[in-house]
Short mmCIF file of C-alpha atoms in Angstrom, two decimals:
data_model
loop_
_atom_site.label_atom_id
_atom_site.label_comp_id
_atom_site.label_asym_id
_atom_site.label_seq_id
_atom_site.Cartn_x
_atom_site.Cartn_y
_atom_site.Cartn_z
CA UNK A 18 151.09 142.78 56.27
CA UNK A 19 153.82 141.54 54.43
CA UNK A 20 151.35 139.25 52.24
CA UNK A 21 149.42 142.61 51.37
CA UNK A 22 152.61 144.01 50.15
CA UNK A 23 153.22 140.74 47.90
CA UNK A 24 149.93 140.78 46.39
CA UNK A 25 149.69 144.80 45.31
CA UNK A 26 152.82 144.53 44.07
CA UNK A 27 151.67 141.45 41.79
CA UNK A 28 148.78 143.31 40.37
CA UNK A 29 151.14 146.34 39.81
CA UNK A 30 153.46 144.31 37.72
CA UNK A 31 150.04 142.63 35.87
CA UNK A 32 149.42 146.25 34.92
CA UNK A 33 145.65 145.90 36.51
CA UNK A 34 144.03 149.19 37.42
CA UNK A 35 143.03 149.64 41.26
CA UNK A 36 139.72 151.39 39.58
CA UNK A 37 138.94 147.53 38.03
CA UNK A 38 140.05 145.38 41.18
CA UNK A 39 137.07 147.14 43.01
CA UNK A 40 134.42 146.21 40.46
CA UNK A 41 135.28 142.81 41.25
CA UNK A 42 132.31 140.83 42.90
CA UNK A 43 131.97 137.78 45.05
CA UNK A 44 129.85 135.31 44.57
CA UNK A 45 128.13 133.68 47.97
CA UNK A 46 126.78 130.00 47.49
CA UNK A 47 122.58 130.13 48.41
CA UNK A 48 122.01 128.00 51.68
CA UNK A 49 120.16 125.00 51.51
CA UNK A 50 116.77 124.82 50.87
CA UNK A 51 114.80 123.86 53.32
CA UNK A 52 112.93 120.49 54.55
CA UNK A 53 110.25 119.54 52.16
CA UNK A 54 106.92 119.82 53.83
CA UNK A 55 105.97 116.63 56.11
CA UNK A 56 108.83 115.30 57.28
CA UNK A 57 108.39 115.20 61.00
CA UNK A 58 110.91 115.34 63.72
CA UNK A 59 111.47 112.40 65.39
CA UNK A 60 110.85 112.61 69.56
CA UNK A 61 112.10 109.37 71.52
CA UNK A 62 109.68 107.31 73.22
CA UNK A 63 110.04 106.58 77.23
CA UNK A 64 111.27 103.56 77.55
CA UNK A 65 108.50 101.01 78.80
CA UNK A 66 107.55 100.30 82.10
CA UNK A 67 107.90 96.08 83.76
CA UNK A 68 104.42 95.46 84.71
CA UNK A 69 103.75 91.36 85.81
CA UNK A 70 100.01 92.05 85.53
CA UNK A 71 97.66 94.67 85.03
CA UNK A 72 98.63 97.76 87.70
CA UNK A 73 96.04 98.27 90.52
CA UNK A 74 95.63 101.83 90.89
CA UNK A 75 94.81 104.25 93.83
CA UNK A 76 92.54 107.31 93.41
CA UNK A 77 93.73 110.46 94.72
CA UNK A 78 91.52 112.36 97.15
CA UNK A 79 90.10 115.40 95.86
CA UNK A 80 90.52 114.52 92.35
CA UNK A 81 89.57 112.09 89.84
CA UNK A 82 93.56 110.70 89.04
CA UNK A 83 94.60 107.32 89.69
CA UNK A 84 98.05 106.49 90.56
CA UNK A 85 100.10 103.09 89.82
CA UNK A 86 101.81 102.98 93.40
CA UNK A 87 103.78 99.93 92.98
CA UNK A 88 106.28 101.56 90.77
CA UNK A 89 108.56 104.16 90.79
CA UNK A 90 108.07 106.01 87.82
CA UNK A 91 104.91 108.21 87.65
CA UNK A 92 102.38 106.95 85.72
CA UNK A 93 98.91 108.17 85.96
CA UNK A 94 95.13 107.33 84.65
CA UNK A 95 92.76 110.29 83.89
CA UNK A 96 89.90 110.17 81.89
CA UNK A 97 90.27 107.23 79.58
CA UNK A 98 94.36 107.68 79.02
CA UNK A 99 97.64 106.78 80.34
CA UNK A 100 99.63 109.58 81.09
CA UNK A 101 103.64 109.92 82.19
CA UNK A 102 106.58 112.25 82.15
CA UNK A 103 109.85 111.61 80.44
CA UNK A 104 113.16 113.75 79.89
CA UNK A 105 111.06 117.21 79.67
CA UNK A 106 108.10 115.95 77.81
CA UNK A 107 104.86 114.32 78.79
CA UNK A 108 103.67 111.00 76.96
CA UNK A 109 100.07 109.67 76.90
CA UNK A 110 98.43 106.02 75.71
CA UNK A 111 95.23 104.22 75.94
CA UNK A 112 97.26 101.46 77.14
CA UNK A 113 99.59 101.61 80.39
CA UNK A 114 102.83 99.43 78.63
CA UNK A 115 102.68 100.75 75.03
CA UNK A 116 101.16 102.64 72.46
CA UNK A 117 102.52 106.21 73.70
CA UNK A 118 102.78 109.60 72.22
CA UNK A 119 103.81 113.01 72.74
CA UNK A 120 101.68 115.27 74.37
CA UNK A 121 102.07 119.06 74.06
CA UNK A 122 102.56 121.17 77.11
CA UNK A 123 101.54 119.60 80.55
CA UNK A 124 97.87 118.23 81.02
CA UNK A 125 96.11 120.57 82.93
CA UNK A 126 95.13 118.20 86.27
CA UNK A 127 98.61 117.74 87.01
CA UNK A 128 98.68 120.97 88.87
CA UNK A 129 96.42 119.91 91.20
CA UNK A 130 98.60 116.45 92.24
CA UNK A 131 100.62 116.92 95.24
CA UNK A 132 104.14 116.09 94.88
CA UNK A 133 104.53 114.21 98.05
CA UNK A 134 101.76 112.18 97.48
CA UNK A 135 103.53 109.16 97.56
CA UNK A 136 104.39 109.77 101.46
CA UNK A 137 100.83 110.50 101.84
CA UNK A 138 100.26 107.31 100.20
CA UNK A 139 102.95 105.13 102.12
CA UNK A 140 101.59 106.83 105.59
CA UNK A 141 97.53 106.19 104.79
CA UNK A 142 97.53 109.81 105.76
CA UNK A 143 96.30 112.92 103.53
CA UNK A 144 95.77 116.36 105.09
CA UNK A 145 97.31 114.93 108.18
CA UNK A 146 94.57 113.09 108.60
CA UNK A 147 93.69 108.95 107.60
CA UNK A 148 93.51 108.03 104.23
CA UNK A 149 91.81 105.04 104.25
CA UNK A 150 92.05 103.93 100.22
CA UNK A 151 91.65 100.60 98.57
CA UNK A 152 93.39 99.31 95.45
CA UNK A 153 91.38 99.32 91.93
CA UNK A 154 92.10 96.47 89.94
CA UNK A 155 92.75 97.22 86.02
CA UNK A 156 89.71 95.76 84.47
CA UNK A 157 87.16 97.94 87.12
CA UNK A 158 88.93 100.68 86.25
CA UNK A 159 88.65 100.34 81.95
CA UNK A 160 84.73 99.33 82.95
CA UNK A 161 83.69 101.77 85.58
CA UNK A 162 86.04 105.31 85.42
CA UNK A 163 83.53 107.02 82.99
CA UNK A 164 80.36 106.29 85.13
CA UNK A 165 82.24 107.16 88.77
CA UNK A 166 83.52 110.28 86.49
CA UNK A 167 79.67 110.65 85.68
CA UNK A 168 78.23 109.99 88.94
CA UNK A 169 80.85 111.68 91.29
CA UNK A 170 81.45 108.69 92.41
CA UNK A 171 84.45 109.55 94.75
CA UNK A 172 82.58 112.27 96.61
CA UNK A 173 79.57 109.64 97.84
CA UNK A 174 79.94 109.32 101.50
CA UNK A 175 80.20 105.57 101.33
CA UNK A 176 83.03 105.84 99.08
CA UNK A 177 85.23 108.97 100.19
CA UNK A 178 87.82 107.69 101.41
CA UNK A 179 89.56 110.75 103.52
CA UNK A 180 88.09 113.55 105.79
CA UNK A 181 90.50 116.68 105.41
CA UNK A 182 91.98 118.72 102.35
CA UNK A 183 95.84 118.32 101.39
CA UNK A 184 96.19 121.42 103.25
CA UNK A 185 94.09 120.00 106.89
CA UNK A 186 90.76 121.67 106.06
CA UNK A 187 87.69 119.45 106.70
CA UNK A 188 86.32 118.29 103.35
CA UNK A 189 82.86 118.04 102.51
CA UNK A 190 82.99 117.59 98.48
CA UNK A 191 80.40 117.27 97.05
CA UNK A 192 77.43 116.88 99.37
CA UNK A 193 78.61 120.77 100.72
CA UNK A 194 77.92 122.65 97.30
CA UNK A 195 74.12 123.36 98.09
CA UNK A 196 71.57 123.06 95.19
CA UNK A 197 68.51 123.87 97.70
CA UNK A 198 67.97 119.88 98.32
CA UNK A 199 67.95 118.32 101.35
CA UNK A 200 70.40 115.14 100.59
CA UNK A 201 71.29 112.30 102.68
CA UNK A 202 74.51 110.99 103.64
CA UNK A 203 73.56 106.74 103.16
CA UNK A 204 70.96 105.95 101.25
CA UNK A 205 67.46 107.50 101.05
CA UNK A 206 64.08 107.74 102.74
CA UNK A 207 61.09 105.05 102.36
CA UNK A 208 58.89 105.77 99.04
CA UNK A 209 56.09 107.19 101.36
CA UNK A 210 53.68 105.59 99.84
CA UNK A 211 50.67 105.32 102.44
CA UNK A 212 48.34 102.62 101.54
CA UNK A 213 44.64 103.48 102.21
CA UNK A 214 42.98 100.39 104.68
CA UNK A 215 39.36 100.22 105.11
CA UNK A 216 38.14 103.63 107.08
CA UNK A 217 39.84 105.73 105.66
CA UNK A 218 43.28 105.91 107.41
CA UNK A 219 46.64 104.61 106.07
CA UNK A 220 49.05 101.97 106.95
CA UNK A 221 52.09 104.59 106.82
CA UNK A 222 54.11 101.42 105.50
CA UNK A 223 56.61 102.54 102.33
CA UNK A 224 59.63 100.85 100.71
CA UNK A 225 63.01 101.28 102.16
CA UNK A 226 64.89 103.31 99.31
CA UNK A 227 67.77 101.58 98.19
CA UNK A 228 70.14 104.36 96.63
CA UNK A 229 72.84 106.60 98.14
CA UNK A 230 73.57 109.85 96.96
CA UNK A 231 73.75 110.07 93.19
CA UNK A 232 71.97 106.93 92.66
CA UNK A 233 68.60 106.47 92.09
CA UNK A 234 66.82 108.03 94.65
CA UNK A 235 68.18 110.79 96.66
CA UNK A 236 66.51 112.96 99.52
CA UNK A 237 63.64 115.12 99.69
CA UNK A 238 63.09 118.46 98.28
CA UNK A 239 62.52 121.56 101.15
CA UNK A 240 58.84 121.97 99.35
CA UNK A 241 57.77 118.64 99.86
CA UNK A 242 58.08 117.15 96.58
CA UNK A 243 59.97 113.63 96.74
CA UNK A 244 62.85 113.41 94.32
CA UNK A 245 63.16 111.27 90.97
CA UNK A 246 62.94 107.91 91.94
CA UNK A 247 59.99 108.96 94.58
CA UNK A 248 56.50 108.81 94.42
CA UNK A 249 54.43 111.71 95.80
CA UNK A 250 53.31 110.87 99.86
CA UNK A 251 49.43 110.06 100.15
CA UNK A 252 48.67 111.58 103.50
CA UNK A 253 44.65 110.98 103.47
CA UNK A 254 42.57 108.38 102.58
CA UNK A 255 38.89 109.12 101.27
CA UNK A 256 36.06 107.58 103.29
CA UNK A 257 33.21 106.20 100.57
#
């Protein structure tokens, strides 16, 4: 207050008007301008992760991830990248010990990963039930994951390698979606091809079929008609 005092009585003694001490105006300095366009923010990159040799991987049921067990960070494979979390952000690399970037958001099959499925994993046990899985070796895995993608590989019979859901409830994958074929569980029926012997009747030998499901020959249609891969059955030979 007493400062206020000081400095009216100053511009009383300068003989300045009130009336010209309000037309006075401050100038404010303009903020910076901003960031020319193209400079990018720089994000830190996870730190890498030890690996002796190539990670085996382990697929997880009822999906088409693959997890590197053997260490403890999370670091996953899905469809042709490397994927793992890191302070808030998720990274991802065609290669599994360099080469990563930032990935926006979260990648949409990680909803479907079970947080505990590293206990599944250390008791062989998913659903409650065995899970009997085998370890993929790093070069199968670059050769084969876009053909077992293509083929459902993980649903064949042969190759699933657990009976129940997460939550206990019996799975049947793929073989329980119905497309009006009759499909097999191993492998498929003989060709059927009946080979016509003097007389007219037929030997009823064929050719084991080789495939299982999703290979090259699968069952037999509910009208008769033999799958690809199948020849149509001769049932009657033709006396001459």
């Amino acid at each position: 207050m007493r400062k206020v005092i000081l400095f009216a009585t100053m511009i009383l003694s300068l003989g300045i008007p009130i009336s010209a001490m309000a037309q006075v105006t401050i100038t404010v300095p303009p903020p910076p301008p901003p960031p020319p366009p193209g400079v990018r923010v720089t994000v830190p990159l996870p730190p890498p992760i030890v690996f002796p040799a190539p990670p085996e991987v382990v697929v997880l049921p009822e999906t088409e991830v693959y997890v590197v067990p053997s260490v403890p960070q999370e670091i996953f494979f899905y469809n042709g990248y490397w994927w793992r979390p890191w302070n808030g952000r998720w990274y991802r690399s065609l290669y599994y010990d360099r080469g990563w970037g930032v990935y926006g958001g979260v990648p949409f099959w990680y909803s479907r990963i079970p947080r505990d499925w590293r206990e599944n994993y250390r008791n062989h046990l998913w659903g409650g039930h065995p899970w009997n899985y085998h370890y993929i070796h790093h070069s199968d895995l670059q050769r084969n994951w876009r053909t077992w993608h293509d083929t459902h590989h993980w649903d064949r019979p042969e190759h699933r390698e657990f009976t129940h859901h997460h939550d206990g409830r019996v799975y049947t994958g793929h073989l329980d979606k119905g497309r009006g074929e009759g499909h097999v569980s191993k492998g498929t029926a003989g060709t059927g091809q009946g080979q016509v012997t003097k007389g007219g009747t037929t030997t009823g030998q064929g050719t084991p079929g080789t495939g299982g499901h999703g290979a090259t020959g699968t069952g037999v249609h509910s009208s008769g008609q033999t799958t690809k891969g199948q020849h149509t059955r001769e049932t009657e030979g033709k006396k001459k």
